[in-house]
Coordinates of C-alpha atoms in Angstrom, one line a residue:
X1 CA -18.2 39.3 -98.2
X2 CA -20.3 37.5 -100.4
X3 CA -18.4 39.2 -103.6
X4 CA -15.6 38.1 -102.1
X5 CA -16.2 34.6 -101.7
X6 CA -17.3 34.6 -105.7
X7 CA -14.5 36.1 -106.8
X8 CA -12.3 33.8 -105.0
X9 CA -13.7 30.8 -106.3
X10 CA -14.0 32.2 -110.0
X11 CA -10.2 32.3 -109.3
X12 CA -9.7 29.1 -107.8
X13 CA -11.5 27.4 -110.9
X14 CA -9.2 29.7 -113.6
X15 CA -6.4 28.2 -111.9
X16 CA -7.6 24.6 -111.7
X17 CA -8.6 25.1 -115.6
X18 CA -5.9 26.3 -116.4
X19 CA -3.7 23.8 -115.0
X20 CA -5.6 21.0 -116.8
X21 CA -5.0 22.6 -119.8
X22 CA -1.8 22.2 -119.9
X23 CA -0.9 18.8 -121.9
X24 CA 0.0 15.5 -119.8
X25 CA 3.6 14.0 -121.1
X26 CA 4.2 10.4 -120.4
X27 CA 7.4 9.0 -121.4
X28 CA 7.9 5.2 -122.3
X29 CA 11.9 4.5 -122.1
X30 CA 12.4 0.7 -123.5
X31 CA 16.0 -0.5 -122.6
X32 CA 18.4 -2.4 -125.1
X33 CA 16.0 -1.5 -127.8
X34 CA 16.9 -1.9 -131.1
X35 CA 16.1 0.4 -133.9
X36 CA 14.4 -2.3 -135.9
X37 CA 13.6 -3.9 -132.8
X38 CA 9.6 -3.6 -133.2
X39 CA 6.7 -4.9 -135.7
X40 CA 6.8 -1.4 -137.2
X41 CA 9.2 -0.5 -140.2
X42 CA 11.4 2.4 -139.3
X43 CA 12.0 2.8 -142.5
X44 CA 9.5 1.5 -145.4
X45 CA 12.5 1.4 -147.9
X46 CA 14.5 -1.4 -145.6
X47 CA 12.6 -4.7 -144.9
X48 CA 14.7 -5.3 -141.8
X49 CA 14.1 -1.9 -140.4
X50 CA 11.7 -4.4 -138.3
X51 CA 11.5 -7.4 -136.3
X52 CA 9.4 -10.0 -138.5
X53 CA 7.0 -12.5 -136.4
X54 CA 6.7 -9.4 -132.9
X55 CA 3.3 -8.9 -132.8
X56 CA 2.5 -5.2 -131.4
X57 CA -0.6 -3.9 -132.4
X58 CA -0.5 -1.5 -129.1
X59 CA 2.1 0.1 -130.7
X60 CA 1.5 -0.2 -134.4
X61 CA -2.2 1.8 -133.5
X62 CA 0.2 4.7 -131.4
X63 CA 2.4 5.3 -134.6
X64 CA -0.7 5.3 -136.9
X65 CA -2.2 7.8 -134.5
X66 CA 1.3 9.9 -134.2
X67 CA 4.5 10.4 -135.4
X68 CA 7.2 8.3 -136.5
X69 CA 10.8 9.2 -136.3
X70 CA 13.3 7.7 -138.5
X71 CA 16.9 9.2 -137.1
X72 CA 16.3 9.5 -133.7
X73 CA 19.6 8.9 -131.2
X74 CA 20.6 7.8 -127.8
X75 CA 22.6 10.1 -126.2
X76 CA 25.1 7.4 -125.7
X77 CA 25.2 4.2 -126.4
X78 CA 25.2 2.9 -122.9
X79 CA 22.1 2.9 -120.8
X80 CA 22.9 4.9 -117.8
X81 CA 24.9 8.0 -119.6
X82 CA 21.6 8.2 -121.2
X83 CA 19.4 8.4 -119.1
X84 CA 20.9 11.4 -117.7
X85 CA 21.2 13.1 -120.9
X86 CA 17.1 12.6 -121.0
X87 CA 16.8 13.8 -117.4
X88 CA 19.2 16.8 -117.6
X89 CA 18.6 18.1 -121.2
X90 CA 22.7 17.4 -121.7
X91 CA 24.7 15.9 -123.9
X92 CA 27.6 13.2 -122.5
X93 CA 30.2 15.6 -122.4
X94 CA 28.2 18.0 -120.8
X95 CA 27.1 16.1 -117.7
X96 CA 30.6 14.2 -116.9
X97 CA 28.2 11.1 -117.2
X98 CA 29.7 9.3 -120.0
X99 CA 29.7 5.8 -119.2
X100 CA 29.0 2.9 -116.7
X101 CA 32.8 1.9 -116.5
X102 CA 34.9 4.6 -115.1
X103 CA 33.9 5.2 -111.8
X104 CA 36.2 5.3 -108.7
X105 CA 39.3 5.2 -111.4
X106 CA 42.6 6.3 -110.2
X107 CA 43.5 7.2 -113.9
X108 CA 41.5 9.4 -116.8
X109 CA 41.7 6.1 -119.0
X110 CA 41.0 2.5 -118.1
X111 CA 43.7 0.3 -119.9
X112 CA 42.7 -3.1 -118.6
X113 CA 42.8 -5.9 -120.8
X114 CA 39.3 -6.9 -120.1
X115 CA 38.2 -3.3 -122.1
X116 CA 40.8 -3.8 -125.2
X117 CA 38.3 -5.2 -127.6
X118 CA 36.1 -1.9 -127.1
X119 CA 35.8 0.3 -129.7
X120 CA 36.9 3.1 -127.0
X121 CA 39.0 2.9 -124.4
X122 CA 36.7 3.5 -120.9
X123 CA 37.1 7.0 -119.7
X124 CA 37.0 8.4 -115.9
X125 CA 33.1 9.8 -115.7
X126 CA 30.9 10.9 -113.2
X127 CA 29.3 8.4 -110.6
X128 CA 25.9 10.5 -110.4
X129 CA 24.0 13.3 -111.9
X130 CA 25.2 16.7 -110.8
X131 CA 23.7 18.2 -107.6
X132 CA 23.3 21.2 -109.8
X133 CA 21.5 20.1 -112.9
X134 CA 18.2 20.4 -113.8
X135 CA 16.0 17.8 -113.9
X136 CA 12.9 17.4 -116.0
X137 CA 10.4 17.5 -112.7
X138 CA 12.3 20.6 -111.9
X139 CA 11.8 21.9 -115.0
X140 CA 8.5 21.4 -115.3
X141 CA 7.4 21.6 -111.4
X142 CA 6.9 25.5 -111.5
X143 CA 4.7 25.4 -114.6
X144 CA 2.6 23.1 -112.0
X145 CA 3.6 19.9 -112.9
X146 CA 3.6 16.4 -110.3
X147 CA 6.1 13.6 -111.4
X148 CA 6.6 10.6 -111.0
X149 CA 9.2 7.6 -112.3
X150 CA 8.8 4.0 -112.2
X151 CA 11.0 1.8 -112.9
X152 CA 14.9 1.7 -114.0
X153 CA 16.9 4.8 -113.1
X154 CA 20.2 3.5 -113.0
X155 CA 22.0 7.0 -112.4
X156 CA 23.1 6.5 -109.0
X157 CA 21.3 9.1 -107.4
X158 CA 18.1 9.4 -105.7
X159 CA 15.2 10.5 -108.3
X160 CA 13.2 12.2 -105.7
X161 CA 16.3 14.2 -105.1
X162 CA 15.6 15.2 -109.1
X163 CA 12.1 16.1 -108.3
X164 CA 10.1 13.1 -108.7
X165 CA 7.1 12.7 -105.8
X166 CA 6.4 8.9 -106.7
X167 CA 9.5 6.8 -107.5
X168 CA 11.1 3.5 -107.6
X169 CA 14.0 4.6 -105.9
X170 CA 17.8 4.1 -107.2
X171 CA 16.9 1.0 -109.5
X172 CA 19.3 -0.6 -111.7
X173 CA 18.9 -3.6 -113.8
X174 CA 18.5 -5.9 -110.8
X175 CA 14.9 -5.4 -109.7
X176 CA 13.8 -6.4 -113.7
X177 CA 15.4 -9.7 -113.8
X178 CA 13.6 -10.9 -111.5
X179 CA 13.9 -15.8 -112.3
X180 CA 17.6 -15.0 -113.9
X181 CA 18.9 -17.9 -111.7
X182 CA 16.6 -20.7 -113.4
X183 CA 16.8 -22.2 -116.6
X184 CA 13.0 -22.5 -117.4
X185 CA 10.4 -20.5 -117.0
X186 CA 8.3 -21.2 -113.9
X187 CA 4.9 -22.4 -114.8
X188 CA 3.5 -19.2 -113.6
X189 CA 5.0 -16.0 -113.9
X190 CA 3.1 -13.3 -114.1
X191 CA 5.2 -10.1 -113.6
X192 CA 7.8 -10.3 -116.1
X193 CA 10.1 -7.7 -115.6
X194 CA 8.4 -5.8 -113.8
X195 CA 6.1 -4.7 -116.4
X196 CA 2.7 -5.3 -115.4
X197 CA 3.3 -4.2 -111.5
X198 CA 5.2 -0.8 -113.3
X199 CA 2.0 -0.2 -115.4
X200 CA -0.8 -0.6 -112.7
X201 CA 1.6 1.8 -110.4
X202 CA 1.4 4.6 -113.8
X203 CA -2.5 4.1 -114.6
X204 CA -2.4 4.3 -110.7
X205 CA -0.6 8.0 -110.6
X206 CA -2.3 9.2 -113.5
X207 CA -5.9 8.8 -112.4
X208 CA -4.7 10.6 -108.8
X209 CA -3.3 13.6 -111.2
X210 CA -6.4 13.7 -113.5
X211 CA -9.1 13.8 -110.3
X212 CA -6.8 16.2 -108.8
X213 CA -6.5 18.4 -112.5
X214 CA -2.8 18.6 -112.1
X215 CA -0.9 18.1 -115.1
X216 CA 1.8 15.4 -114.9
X217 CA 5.0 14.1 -116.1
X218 CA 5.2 10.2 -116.2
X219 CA 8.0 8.4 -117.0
X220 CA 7.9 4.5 -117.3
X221 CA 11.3 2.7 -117.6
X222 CA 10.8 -0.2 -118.4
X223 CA 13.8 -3.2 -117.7
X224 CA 12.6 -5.2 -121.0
X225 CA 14.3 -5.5 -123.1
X226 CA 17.8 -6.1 -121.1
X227 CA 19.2 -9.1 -120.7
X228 CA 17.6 -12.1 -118.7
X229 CA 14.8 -11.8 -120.9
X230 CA 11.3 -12.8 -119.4
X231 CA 8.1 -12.9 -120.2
X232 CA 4.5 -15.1 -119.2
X233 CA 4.9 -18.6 -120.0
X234 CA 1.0 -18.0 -122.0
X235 CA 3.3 -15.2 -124.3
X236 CA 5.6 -17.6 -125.2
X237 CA 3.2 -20.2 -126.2
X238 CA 2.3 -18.4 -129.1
X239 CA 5.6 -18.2 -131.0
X240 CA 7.4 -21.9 -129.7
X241 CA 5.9 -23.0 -132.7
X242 CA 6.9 -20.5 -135.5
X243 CA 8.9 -21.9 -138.2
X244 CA 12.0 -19.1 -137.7
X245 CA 12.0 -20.3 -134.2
X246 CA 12.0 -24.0 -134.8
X247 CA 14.7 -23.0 -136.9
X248 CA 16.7 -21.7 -134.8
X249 CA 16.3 -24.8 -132.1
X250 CA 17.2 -26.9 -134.9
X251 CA 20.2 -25.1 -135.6
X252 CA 21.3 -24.8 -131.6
X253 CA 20.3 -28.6 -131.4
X254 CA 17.7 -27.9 -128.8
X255 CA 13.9 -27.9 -128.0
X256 CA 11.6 -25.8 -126.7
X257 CA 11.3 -28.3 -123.9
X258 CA 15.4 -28.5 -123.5
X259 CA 16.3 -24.4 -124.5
X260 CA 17.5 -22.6 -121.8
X261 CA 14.9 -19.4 -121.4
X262 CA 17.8 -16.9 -121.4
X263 CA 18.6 -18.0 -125.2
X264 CA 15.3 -19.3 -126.0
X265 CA 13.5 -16.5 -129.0
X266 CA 10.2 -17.8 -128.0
X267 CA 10.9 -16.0 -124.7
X268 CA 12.6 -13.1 -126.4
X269 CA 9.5 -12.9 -128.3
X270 CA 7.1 -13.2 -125.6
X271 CA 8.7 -10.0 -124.1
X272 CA 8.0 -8.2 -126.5
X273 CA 4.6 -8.8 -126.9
X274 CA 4.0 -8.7 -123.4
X275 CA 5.4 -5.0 -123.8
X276 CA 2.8 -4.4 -125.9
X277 CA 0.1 -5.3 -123.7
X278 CA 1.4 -2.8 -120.7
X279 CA 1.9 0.1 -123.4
X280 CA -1.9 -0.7 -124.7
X281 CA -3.0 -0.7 -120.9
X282 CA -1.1 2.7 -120.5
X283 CA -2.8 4.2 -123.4
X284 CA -6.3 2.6 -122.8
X285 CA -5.9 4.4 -119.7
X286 CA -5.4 7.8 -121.4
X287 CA -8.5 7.2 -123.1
X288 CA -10.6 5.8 -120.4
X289 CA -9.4 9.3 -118.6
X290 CA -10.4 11.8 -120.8
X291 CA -7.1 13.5 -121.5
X292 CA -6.1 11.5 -124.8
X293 CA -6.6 14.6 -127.1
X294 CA -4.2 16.6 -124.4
X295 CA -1.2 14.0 -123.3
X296 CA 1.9 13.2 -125.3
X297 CA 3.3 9.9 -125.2
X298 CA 6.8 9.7 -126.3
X299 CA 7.9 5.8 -126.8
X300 CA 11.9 5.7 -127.2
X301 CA 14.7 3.0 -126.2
X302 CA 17.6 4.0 -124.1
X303 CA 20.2 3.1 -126.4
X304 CA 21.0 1.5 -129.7
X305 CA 21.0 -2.5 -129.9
X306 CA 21.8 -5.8 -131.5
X307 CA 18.8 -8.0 -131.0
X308 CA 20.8 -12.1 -131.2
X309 CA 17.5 -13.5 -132.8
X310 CA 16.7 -11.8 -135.8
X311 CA 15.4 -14.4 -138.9
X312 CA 15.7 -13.1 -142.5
X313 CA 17.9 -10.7 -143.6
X314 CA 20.7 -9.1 -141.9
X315 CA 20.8 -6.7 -139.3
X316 CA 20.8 -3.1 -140.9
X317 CA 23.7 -1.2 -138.7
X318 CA 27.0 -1.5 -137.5
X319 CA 27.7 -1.7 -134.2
X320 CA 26.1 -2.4 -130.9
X321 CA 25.4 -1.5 -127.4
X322 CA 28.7 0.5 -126.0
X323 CA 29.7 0.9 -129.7
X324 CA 29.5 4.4 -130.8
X325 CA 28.7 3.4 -134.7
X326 CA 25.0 3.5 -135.7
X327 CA 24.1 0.2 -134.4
X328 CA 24.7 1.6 -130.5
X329 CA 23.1 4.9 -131.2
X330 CA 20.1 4.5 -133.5
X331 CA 16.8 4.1 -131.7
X332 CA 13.0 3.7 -132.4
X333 CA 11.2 6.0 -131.8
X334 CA 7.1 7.4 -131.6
X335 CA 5.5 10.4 -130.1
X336 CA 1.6 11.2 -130.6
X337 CA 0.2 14.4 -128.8
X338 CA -1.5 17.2 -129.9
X339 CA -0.8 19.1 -133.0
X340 CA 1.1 16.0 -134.2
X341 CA -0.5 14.8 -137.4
X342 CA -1.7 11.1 -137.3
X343 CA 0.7 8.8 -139.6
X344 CA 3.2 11.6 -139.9
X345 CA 7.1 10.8 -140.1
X346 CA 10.4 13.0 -139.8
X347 CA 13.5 12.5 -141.1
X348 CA 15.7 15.0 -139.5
X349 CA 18.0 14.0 -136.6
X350 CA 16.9 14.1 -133.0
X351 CA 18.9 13.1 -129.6
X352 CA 17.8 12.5 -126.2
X353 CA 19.1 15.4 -125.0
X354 CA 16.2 17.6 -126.9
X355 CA 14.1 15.8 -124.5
X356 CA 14.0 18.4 -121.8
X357 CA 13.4 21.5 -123.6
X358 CA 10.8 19.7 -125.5
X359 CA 8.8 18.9 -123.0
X360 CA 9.0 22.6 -121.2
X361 CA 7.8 24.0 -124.4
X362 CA 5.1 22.3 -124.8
X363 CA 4.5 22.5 -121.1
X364 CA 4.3 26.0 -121.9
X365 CA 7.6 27.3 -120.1

């Protein structure tokens, strides 16, 4: 009996090891992101392949400690088509989930004259993601993987339905904008977005998974950078006074007493740095865990963008959100994990849609 018992335990622990040796993924999805959106260069070659005044040192020390990718691609250029090409590992075309517009349409194309300025003229597409696809959690659930999602899902469906055991629910953008009727920002706000409540609910899962040694999948979506922009009234304090932002009141004949926060670049600003702060509380966490030398943490927007404030020289692409040039597809991106050298860059193309069978491979699947 006593052998028994031994042997069952030595087998217990082997199992328990080896489930915490597999690598932790955590996924950072920043919405209307653009690709020179950040305080890092994209490209050293192209000044404005960043946003001048951001500060981000959070994520400046992630892409000195990983990898920096210089042609990486929305799977569409609207937000919820890609998100399901992330979830399901499919292209667009694949999934029938090719656009916002389009649902409950009587006709293949929409010719309404509200769409006739688009590049493309709206398509029928699917309302939700297939009952038959597969899901990242269900990917990655029978290599023993927990998963969890907080934030914006914006597919229509239920996640936990996809495999997720801590969720949000079916969010869209409404839940992250959250003062969108004011014109100023309250004198306290300190939730902007949703971010710091979404971050304390991740550090939250992943210190359940790590004292349980189960591997996870986290992925935080976060509502910045869509529009209604928000951030602490503290944040915006430090770039009010910038000479590219004074500017830009003086040109709009407005102060930063008189601006209206949903135009103001102080604001715009602000959200980005307070960004910064929740990614650096994500990754402190990592750290303060133990499991930094065995988690990947894959920092990518949703879709290409067309930032409105950006001082100096011109924006680099074409196009914008919805627009199917570079300008709606190009994203910023940065992944740091193991095996990935620090300061490293690659060139070649990579979509959303690589996502899935990325993170099953290094899952071990």
């Amino acid at each position: 009996m006593n052998r028994f018992i031994t042997l069952f335990v030595i087998a217990v622990c082997w199992q328990a090891t080896a489930k915490s040796e597999r690598p932790n993924i955590v996924l950072l999805l920043i919405d209307d992101w653009a690709w020179y959106g950040s305080s890092i260069p994209m490209d050293e070659g192209m000044s404005n392949s960043r946003m001048p005044i951001i500060q981000m040192p959070n994520l400046e020390q992630l892409a000195s400690q990983g990898m920096k990718f210089r042609n990486a691609y929305s799977g569409a250029p609207q937000c919820a088509p890609s998100r399901v090409c992330i979830q399901t590992g499919q292209s667009s075309a694949r999934s029938g989930f090719t656009l916002v517009l389009g649902k409950n349409m009587p006709e293949y194309y929409d010719t309404r004259k509200q769409y006739r300025n688009l590049p493309l003229v709206p398509n029928v597409s699917d309302e939700s993601i297939d009952s038959d696809a597969f899901a990242i959690p269900e990917a990655l659930k029978p290599l023993g993987y927990v998963s969890a999602h907080f934030g914006k899902w914006h597919m229509y469906s239920d996640p936990g339905a996809e495999g997720y055991l801590a969720h949000d629910g079916d969010t869209d953008n409404k839940p992250g904008s959250t003062i969108q009727q004011l014109k100023r920002l309250p004198e306290s706000h300190d939730d902007p977005k949703l971010m710091f409540s979404m971050t304390a609910k991740s550090v939250q899962f992943m210190r359940e998974q790590v004292a349980n040694w189960t591997p996870f999948y986290l992925q935080v979506s976060h509502y910045a950078n869509h529009a209604f922009h928000e951030c602490r009234p503290a944040t915006r304090e430090k770039y009010i006074d910038h000479p590219d932002v004074q500017a830009w009141y003086k040109k709009n004949r407005v102060t930063a007493d008189t601006v209206n926060y949903k135009q103001d670049p102080a604001v715009f600003l602000g959200m980005l740095d307070d960004l910064d702060v929740c990614i650096g509380s994500v990754l402190d966490e990592i750290k303060s865990l133990g499991i930094e030398d065995n988690t990947y943490v894959v920092v990518v927007s949703d879709n290409g963008y067309r930032h409105k404030f950006f001082p100096g020289e011109g924006q680099p692409f074409h196009g914008h959100k919805w627009w199917v040039w570079t300008g709606g597809l190009r994203v910023p991106m940065i992944v740091r994990g193991p095996g990935i050298e620090s300061g490293s860059k690659f060139d070649a193309n990579v979509v959303h849609y690589d996502f899935l069978p990325t993170f099953v491979e290094w899952a071990g699947g």
